[in-house]
PDB file of C-alpha atoms and ligand atoms in Angstrom:
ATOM      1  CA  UNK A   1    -111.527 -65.282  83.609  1.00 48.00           C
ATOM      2  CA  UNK A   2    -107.758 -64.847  84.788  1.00 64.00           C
ATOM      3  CA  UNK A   3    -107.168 -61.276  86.117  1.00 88.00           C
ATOM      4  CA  UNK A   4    -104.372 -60.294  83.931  1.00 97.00           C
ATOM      5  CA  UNK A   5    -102.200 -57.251  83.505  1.00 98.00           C
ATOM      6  CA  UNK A   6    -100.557 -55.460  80.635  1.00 98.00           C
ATOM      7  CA  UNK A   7     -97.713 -53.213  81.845  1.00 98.00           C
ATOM      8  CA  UNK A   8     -96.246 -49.944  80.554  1.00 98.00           C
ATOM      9  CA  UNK A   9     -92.837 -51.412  80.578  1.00 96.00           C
ATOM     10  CA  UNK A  10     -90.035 -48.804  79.391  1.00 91.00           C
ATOM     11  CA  UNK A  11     -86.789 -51.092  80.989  1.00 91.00           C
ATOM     12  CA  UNK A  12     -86.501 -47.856  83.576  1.00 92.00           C
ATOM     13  CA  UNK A  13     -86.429 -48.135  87.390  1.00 94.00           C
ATOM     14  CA  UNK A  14     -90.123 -47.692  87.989  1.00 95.00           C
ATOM     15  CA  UNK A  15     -91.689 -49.344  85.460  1.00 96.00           C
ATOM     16  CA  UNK A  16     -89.583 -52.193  86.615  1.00 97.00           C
ATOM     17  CA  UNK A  17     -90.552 -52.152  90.180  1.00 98.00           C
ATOM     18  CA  UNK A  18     -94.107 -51.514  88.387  1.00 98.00           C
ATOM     19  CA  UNK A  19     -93.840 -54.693  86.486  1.00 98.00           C
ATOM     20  CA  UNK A  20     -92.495 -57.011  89.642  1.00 98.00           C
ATOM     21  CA  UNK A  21     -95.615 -55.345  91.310  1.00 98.00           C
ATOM     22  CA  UNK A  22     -97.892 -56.373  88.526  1.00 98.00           C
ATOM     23  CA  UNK A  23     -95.909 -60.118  88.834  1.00 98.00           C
ATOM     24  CA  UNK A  24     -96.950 -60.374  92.843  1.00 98.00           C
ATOM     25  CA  UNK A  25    -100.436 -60.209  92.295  1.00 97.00           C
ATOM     26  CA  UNK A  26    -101.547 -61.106  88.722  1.00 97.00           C
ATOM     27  CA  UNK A  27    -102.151 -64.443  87.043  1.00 95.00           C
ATOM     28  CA  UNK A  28    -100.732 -63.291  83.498  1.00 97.00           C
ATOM     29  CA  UNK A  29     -98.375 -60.321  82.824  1.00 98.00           C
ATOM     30  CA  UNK A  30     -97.753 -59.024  79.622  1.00 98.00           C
ATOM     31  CA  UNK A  31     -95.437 -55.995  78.603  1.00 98.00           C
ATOM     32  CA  UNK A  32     -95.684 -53.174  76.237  1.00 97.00           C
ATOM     33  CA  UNK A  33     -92.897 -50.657  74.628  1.00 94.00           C
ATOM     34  CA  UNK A  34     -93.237 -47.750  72.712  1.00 90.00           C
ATOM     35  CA  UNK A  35     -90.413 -46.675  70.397  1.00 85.00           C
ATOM     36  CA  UNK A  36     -90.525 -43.124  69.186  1.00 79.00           C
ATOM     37  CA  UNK A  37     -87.194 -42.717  68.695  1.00 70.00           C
ATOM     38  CA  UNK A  38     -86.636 -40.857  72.247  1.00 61.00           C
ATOM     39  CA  UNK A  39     -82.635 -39.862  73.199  1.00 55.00           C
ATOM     40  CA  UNK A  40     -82.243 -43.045  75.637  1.00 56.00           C
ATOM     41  CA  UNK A  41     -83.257 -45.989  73.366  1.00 70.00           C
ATOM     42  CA  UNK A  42     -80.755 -47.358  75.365  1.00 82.00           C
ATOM     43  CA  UNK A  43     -83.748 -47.951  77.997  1.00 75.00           C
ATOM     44  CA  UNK A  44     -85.180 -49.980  75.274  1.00 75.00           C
ATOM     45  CA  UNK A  45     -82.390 -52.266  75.309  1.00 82.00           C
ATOM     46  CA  UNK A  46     -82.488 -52.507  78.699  1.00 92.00           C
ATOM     47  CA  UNK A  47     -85.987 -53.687  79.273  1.00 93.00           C
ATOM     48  CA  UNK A  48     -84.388 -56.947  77.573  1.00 94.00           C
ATOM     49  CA  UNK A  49     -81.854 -57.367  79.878  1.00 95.00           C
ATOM     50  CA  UNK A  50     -84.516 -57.004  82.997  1.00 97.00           C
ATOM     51  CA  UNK A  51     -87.292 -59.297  81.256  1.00 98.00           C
ATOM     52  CA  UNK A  52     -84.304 -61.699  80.698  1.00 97.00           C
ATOM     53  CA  UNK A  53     -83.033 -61.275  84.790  1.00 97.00           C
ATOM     54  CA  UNK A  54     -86.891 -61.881  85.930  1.00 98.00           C
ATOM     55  CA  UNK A  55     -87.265 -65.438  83.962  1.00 97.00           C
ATOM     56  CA  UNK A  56     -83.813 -65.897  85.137  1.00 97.00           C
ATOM     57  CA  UNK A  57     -84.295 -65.103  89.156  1.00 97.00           C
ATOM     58  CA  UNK A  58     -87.700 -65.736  89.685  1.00 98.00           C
ATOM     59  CA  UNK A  59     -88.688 -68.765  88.746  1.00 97.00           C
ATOM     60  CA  UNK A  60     -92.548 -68.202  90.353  1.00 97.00           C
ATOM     61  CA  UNK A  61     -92.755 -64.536  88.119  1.00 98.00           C
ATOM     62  CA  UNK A  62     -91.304 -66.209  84.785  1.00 98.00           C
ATOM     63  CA  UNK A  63     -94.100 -68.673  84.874  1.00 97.00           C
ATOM     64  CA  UNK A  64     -96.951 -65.726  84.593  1.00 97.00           C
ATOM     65  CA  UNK A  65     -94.682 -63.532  82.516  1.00 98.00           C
ATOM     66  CA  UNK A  66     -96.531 -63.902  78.915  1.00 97.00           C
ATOM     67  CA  UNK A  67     -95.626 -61.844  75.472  1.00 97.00           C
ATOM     68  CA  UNK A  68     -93.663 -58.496  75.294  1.00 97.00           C
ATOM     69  CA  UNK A  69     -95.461 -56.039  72.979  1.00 96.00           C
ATOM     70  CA  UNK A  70     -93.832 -53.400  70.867  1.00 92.00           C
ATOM     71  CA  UNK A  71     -95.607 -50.428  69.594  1.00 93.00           C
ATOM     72  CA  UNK A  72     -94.272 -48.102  67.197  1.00 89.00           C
ATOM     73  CA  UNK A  73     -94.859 -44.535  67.933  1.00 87.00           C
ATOM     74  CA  UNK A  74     -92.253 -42.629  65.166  1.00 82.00           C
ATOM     75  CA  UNK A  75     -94.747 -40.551  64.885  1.00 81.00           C
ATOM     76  CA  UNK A  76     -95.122 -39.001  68.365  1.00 79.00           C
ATOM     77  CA  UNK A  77     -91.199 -38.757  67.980  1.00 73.00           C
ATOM     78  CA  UNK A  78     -91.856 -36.505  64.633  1.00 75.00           C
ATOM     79  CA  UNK A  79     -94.051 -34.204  66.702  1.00 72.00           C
ATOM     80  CA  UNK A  80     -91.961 -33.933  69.780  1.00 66.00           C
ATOM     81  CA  UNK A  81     -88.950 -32.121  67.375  1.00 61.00           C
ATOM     82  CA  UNK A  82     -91.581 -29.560  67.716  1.00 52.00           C
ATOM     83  CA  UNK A  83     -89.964 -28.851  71.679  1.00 49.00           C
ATOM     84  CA  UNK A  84     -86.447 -28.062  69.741  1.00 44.00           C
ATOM     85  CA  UNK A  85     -88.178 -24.838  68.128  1.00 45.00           C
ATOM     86  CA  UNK A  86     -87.773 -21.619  69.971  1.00 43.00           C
ATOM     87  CA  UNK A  87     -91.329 -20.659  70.434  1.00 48.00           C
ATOM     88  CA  UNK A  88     -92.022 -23.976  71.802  1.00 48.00           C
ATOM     89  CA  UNK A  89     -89.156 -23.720  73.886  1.00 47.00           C
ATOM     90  CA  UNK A  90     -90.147 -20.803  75.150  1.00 44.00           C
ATOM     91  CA  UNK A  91     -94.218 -22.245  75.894  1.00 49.00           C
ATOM     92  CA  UNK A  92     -92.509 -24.856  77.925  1.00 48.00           C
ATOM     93  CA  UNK A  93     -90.162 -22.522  79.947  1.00 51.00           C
ATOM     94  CA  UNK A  94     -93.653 -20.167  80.618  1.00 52.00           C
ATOM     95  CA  UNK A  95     -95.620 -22.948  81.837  1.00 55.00           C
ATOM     96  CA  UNK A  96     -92.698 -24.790  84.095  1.00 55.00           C
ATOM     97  CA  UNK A  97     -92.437 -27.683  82.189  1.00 54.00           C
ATOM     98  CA  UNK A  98     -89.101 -29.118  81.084  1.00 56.00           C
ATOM     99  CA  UNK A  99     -87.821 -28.953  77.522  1.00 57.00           C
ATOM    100  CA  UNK A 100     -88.161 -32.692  77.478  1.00 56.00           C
ATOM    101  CA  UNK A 101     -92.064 -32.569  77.445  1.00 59.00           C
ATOM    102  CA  UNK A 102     -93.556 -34.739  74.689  1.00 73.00           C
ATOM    103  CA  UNK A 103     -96.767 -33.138  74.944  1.00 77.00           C
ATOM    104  CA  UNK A 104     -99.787 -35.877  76.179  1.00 83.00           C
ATOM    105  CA  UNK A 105     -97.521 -38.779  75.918  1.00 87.00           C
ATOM    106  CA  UNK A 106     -99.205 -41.362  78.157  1.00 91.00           C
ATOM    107  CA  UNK A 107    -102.737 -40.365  76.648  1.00 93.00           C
ATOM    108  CA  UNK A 108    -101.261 -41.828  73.616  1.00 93.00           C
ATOM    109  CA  UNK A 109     -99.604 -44.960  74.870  1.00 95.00           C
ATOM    110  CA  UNK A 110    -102.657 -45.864  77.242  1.00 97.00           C
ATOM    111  CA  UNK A 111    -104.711 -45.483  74.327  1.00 97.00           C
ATOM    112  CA  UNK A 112    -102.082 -48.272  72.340  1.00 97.00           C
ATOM    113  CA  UNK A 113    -102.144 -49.796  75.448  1.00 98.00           C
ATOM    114  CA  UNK A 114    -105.848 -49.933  76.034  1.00 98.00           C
ATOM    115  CA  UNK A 115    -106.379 -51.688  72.639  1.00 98.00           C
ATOM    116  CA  UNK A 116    -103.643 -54.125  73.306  1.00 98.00           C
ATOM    117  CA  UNK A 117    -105.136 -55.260  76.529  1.00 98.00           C
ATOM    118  CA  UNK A 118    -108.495 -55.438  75.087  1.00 97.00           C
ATOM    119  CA  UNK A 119    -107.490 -57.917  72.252  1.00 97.00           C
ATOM    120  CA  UNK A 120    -105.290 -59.879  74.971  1.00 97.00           C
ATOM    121  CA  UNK A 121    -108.334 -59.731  77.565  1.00 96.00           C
ATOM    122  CA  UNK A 122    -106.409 -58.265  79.933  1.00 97.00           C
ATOM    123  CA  UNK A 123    -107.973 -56.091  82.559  1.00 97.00           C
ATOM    124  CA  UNK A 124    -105.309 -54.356  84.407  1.00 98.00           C
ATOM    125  CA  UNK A 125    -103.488 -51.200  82.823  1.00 98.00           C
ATOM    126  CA  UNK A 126     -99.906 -50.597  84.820  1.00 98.00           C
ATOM    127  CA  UNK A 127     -97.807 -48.096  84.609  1.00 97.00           C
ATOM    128  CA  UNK A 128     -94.844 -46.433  86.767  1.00 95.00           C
ATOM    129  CA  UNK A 129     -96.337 -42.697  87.024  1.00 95.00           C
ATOM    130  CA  UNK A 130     -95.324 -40.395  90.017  1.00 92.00           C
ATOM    131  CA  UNK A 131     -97.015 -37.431  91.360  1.00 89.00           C
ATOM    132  CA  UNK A 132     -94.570 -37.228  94.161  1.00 85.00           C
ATOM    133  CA  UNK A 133     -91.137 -36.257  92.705  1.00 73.00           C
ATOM    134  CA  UNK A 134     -92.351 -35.930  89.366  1.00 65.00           C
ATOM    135  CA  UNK A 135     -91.171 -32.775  86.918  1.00 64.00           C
ATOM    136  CA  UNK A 136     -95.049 -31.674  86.452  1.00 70.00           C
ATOM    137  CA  UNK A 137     -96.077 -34.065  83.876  1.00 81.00           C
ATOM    138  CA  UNK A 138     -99.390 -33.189  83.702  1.00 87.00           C
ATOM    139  CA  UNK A 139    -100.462 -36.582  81.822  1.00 89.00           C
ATOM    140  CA  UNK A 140     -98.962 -38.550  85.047  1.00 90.00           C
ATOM    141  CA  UNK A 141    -101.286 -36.542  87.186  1.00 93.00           C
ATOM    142  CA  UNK A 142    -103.525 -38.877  89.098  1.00 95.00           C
ATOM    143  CA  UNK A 143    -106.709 -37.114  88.020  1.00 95.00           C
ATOM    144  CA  UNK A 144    -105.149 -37.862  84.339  1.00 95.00           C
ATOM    145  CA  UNK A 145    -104.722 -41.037  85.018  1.00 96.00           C
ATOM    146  CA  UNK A 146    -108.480 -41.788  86.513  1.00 97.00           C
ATOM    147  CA  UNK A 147    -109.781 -39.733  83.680  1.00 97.00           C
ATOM    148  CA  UNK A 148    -108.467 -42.282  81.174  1.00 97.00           C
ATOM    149  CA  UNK A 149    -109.188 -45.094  82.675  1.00 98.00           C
ATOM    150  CA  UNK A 150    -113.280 -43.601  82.561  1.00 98.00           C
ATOM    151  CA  UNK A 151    -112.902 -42.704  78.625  1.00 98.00           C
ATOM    152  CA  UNK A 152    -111.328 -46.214  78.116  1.00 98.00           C
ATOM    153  CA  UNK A 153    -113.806 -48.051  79.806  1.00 98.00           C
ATOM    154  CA  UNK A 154    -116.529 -46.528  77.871  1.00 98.00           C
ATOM    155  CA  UNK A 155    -114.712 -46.408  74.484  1.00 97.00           C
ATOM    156  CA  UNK A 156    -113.913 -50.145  74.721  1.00 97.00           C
ATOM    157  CA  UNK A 157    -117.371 -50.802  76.649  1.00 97.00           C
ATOM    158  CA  UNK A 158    -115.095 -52.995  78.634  1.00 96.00           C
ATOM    159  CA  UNK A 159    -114.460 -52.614  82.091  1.00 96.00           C
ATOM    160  CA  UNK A 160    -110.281 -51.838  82.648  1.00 97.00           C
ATOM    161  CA  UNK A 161    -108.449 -50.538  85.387  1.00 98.00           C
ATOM    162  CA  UNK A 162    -105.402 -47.969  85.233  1.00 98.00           C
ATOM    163  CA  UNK A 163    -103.070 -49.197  88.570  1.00 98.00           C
ATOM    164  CA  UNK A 164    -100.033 -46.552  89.629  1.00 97.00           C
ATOM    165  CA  UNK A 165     -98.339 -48.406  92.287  1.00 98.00           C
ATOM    166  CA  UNK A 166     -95.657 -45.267  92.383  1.00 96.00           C
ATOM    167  CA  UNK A 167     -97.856 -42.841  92.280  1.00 96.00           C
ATOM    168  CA  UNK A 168     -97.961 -41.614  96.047  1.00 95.00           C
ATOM    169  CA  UNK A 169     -94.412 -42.970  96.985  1.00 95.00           C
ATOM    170  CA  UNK A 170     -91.290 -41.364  96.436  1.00 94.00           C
ATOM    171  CA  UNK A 171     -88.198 -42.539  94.955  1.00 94.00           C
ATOM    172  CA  UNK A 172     -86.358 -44.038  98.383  1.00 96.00           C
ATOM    173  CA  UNK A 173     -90.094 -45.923  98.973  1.00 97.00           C
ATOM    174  CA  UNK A 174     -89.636 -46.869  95.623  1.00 97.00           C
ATOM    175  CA  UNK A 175     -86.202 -48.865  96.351  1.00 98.00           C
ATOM    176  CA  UNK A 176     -88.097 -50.405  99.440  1.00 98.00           C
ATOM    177  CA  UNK A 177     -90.894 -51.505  97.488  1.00 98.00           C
ATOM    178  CA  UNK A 178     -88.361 -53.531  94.897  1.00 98.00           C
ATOM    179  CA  UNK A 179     -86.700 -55.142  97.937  1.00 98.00           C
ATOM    180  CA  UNK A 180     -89.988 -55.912  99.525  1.00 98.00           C
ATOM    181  CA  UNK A 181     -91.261 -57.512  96.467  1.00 98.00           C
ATOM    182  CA  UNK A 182     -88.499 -59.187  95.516  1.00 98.00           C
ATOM    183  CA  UNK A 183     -85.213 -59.054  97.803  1.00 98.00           C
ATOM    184  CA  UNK A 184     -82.053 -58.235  97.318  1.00 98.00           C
ATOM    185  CA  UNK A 185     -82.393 -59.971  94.048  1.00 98.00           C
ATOM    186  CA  UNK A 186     -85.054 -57.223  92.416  1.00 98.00           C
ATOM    187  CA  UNK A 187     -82.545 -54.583  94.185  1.00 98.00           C
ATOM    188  CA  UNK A 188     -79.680 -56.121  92.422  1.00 98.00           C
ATOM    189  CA  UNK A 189     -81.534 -56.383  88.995  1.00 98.00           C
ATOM    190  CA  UNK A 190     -82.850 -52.866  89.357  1.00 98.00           C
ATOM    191  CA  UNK A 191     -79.307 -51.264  89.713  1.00 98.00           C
ATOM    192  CA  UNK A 192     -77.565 -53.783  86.747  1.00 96.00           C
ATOM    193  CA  UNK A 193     -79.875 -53.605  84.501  1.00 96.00           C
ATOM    194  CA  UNK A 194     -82.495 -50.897  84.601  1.00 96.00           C
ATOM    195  CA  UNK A 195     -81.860 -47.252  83.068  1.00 91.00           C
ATOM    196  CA  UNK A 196     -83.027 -43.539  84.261  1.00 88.00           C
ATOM    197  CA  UNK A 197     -80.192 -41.209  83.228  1.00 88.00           C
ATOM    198  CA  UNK A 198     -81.191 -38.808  80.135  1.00 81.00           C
ATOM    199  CA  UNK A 199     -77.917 -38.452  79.207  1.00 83.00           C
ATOM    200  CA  UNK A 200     -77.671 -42.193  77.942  1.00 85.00           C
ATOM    201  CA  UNK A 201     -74.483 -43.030  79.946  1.00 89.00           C
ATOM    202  CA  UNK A 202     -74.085 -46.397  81.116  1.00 91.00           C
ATOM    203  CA  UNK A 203     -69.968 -46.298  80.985  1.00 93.00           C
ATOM    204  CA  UNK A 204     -69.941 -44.624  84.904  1.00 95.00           C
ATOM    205  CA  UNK A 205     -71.256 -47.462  87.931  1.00 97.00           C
ATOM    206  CA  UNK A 206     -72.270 -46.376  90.921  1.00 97.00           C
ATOM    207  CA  UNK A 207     -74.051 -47.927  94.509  1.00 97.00           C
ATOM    208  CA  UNK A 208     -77.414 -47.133  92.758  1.00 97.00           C
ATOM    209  CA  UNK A 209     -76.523 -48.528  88.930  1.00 97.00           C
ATOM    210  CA  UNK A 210     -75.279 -46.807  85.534  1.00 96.00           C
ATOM    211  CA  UNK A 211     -76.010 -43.358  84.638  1.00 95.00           C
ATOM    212  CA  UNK A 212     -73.813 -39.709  83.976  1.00 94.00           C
ATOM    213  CA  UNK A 213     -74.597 -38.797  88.051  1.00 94.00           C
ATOM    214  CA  UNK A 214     -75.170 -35.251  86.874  1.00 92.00           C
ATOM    215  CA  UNK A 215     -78.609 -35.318  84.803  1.00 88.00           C
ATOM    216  CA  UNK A 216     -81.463 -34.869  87.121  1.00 87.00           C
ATOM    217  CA  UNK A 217     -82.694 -38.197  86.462  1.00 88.00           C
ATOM    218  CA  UNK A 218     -79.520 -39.636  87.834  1.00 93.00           C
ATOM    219  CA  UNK A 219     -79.724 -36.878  90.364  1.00 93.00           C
ATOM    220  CA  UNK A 220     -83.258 -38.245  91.626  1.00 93.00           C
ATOM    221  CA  UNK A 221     -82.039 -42.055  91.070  1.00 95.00           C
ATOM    222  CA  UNK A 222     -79.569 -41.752  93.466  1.00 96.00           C
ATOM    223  CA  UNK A 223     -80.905 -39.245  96.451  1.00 96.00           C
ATOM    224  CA  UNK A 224     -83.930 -41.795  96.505  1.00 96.00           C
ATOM    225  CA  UNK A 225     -81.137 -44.393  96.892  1.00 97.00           C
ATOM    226  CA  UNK A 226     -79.179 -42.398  99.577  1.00 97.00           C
ATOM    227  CA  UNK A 227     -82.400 -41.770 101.531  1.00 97.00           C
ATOM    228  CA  UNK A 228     -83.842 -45.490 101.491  1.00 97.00           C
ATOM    229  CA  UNK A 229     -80.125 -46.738 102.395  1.00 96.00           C
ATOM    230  CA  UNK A 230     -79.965 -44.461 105.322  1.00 96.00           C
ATOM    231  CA  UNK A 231     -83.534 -45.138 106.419  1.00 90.00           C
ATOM    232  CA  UNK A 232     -82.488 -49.149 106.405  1.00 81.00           C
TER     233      UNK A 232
HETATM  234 ZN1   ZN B   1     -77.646 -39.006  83.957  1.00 70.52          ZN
END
């Protein structure tokens, strides 16, 4: 039986590093999206561009790269307009969560996920969650994360495996690990093509790719950058 991989594969920074990750070790990698509508569907387009750049690049990667899934999840998007009420607002704000919470999220899209890689026999689960410098998520917690991968298991009475390659490293380890897996040209490919910043901007380039440089996505993008470039 090959030992293949489905990856949660959003076209952002991690997932992307994720997915090389997933490429290094894995016979067969597949990819998954799920579209709910969220601000940056620009990230969306994006995962094109980077699936595109790895067939392109890495001739050894394209050759276990296999179909790209896409899941839509308009519903989840109908439920998060919950977070734009003022009570919910305020629920957030109470429990230190930021407004841009979709409540459970990844219990929802390992779930999809789960039943993809089931029908596609693929054992590994992948996906680009962060306890490290992470906004308090607490569906990317690692105890989450093992939880699932019990109840999925058992529900599919199949035996999977949820891998977080980020999940202990922070964001400058998380530029190393792209150049350790694949060079300068993952590094390159990460900062052309991949997207982080919630604002949606890709008009303003800078050393560590496209993005407004004030949202704190960009903010965290590129003081991971400035860290792992003066570590080098
Ligand atoms: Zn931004």
């Amino acid at each position: 039986m090959s030992d293949g991989a489905l990856v949660l594969f959003s076209g952002g920074q991690d997932s992307t590093v994720c997915l090389a990750w997933a490429l290094a070790r894995y016979d067969r990698v597949e990819t998954v999206a799920f579209d709910y509508g969220q601000r940056h569907r620009i990230e969306l387009d994006c995962r094109k561009a980077v699936l595109d750049g790895v067939r392109a690049r890495f001739p050894e990667w394209a050759a276990k790269l296999g179909e790209d899934h896409a899941v839509d999840l308009s519903a989840l998007g109908a439920i998060s307009q919950t977070s734009l009420t003022r009570e919910t607002a305020f629920a957030f704000a109470r429990d230190g969560l930021p407004n841009s919470f979709v409540p459970g999220r990844n219990l929802l899209f390992f779930g999809f996920a789960a039943a993809i890689a089931y029908r596609r026999d693929l054992k590994r689960l992948v996906g680009g969650m962060c306890e490290t410098d992470y906004s308090g998520y607490p569906d990317c917690r690692d105890d989450t994360l093992k939880a699932l991968q019990v109840a999925l298991s058992l529900g599919l009475d199949r035996r999977l495996v949820v891998e977080t390659p980020l999940m202990w490293i922070d964001k400058a380890a998380t530029w190393a690990l792209a150049r350790e897996l694949g060079g300068d040209p993952l590094v390159d490919l990460v900062v052309e093509s991949t997207h982080s910043c919630y604002a949606g901007d890709r008009t303003k380039r800078h050393d560590w790719g496209y993005g407004c440089g004030e949202c704190p996505a960009c903010e965290l993008r590129r003081a991971g950058w400035e860290k792992w470039r003066a570590g080098r």
